Short mmCIF file of C-alpha atoms in Angstrom, two decimals:
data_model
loop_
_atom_site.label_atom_id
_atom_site.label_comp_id
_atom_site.label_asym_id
_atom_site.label_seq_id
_atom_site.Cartn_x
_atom_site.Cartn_y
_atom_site.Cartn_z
CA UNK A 14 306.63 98.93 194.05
CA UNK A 15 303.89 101.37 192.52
CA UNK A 16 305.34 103.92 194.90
CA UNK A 17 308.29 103.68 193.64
CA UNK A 18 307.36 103.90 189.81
CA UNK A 19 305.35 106.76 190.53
CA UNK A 20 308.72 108.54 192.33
CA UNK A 21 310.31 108.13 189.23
CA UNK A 22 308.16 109.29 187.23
CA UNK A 23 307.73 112.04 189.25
CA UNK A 24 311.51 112.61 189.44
CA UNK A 25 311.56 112.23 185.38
CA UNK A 26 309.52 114.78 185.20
CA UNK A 27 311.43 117.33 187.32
CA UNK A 28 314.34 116.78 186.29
CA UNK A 29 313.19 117.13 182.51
CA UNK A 30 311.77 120.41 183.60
CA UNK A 31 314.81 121.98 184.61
CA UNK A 32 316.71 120.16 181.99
CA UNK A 33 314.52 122.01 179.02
CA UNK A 34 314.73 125.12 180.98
CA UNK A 35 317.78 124.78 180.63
CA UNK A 36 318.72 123.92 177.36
CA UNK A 37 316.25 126.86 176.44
CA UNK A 38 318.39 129.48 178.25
CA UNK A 39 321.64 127.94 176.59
CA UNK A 40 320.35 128.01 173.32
CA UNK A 41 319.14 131.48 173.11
CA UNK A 42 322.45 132.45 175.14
CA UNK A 43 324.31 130.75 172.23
CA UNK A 44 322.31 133.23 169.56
CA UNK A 45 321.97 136.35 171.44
CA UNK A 46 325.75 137.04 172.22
CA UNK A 47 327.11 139.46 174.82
CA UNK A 48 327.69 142.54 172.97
CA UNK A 49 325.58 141.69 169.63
CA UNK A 50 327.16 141.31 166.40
CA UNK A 51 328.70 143.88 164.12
CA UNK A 52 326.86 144.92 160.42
CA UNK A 53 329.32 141.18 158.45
CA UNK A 54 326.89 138.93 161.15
CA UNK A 55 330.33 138.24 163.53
CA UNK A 56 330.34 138.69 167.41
CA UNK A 57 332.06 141.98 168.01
CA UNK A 58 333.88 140.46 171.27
CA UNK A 59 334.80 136.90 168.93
CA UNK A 60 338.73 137.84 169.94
CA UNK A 61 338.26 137.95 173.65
CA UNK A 62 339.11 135.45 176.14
CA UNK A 63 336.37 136.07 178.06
CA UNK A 64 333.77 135.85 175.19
CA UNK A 65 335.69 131.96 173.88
CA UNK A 66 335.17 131.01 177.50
CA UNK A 67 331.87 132.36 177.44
CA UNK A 68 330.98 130.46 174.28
CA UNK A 69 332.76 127.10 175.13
CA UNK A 70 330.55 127.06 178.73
CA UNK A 71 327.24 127.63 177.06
CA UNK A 72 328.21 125.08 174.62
CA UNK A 73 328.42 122.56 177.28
CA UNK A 74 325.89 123.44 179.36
CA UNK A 75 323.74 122.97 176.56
CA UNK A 76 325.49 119.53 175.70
CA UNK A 77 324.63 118.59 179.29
CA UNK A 78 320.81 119.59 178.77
CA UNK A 79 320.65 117.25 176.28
CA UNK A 80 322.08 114.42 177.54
CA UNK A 81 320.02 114.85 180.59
CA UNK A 82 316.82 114.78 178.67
CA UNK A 83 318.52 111.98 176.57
CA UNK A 84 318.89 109.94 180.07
CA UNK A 85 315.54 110.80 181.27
CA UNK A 86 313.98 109.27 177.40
CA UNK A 87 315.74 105.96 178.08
CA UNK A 88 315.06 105.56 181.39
CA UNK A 89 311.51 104.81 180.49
CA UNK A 90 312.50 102.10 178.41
CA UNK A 91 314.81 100.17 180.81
CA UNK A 92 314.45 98.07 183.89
CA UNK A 93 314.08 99.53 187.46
CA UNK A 94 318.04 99.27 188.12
CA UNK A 95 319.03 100.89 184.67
CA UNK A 96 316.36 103.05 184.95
CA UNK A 97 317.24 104.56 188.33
CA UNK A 98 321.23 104.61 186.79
CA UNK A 99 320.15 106.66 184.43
CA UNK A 100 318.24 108.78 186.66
CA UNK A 101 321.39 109.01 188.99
CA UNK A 102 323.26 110.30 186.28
CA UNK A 103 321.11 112.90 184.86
CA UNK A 104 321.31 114.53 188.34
CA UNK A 105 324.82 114.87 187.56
CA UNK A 106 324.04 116.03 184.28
CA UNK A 107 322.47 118.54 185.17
CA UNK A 108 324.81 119.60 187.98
CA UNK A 109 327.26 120.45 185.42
CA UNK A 110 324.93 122.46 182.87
CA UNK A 111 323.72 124.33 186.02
CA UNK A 112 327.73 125.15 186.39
CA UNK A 113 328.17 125.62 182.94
CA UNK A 114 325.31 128.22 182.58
CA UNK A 115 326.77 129.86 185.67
CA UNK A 116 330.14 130.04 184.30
CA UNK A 117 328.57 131.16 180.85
CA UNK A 118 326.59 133.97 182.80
CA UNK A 119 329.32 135.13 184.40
CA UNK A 120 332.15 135.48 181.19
CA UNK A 121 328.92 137.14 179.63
CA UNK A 122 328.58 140.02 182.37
CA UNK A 123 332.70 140.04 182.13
CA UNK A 124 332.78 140.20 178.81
CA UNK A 125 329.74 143.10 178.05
CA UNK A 126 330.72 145.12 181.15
CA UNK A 127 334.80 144.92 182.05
CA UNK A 128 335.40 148.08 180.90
CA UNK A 129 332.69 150.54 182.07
CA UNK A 130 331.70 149.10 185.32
CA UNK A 131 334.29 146.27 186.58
CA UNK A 132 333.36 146.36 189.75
CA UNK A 133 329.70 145.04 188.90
CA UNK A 134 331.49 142.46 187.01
CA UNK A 135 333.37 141.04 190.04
CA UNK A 136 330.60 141.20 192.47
CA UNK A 137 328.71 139.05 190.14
CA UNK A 138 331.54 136.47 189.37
CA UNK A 139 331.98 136.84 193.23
CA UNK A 140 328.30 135.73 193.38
CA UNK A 141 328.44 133.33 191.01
CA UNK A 142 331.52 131.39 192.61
CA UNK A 143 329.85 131.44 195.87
CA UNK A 144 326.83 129.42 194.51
CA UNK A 145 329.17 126.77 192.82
CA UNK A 146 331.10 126.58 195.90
CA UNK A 147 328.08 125.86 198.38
CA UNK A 148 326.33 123.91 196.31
CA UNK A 149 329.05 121.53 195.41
CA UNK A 150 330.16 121.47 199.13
CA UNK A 151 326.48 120.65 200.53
CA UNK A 152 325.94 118.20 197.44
CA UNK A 153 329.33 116.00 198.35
CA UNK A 154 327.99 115.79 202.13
CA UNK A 155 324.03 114.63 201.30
CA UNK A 156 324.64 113.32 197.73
CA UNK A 157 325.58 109.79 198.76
CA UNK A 158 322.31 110.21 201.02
CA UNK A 159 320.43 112.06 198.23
CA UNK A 160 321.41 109.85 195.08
CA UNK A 161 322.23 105.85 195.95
CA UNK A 162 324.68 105.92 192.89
CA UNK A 163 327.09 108.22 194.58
CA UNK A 164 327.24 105.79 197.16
CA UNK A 165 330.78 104.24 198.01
CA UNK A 166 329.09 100.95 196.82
CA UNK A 167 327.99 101.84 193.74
CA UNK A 168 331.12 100.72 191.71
CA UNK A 169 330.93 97.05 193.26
CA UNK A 170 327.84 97.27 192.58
CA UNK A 171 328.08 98.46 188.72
CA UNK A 172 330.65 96.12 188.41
CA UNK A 173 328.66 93.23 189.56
CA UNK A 174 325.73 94.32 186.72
CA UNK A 175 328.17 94.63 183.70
CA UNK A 176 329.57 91.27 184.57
CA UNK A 177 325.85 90.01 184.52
CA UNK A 178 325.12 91.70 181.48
CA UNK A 179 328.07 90.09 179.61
CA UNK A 180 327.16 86.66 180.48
CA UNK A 181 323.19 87.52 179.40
CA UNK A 182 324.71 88.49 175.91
CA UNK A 183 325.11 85.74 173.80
#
């Protein structure tokens, strides 16, 4: 049992780590804008595609940051089960501001660098896709090993605590 609570609260603090990184590199992302601003205050590239994209991905990346530290807060409040829920899904979390930042680096290069050098552009969205593609192909083969939410169980088993949960509540 004390092995346990000290895994989690090791695992908290990881994961709240990379979560604040995280929301750190989103935030500035969000103020220091590919291409700068012009002398009115507005992002010079506001009208491109590339730069939207770029702005909606940081946005939630940075949404995901928070609700991972948001997870990680409550999960020291809440029993072992709901705790390690919580836990479970701030993994995920962060999975997709980790994609999010990725995607938001990559509209960023795009963006800055699609006409002068397009080639560096592509290698690095090449890059880029090749990271999201492993890591989302080795993280659906161990993640059920990994995380015991993903588990083919796990919505019996969530199922079986809300239906507990309602009959607790008066």
């Amino acid at each position: 049992r004390t092995t346990y609570k000290a895994g989690l609260a090791h695992m908290r603090d990881i994961i709240s780590v990379v979560a604040i990184l995280l929301a750190t590199i989103t935030f500035t992302a969000g103020f220091t804008l590919p291409g700068g601003v012009d002398n009115s205050g507005q992002a010079v590239f506001a009208a491109k595609a590339a730069f939207v994209v770029f702005i909606l991905s940081d946005g939630y990346a940075m949404c995901c940051s928070m609700l991972v530290l948001f997870c990680i807060m409550w999960s020291m409040v809440f029993r072992h089960r709901t705790s390690s829920l919580l836990i479970d899904r701030s993994l995920m979390l962060l999975k997709q501001s980790l994609y999010g930042t990725l995607i938001a680096f990559m509209t960023g290069v795009y963006t800055v660098l699609h006409r002068k050098s397009l080639w560096v552009a592509i290698v690095i969205f090449g890059m880029c896709s090749v990271v999201i593609i492993a890591s989302n192909r080795i993280l659906s083969v161990r993640l059920p090993k990994l995380i015991p939410a993903a588990d083919e169980d796990y919505l019996q088993w969530l199922c079986r605590w809300m239906k507990i949960r309602q009959r607790a509540t008066p």
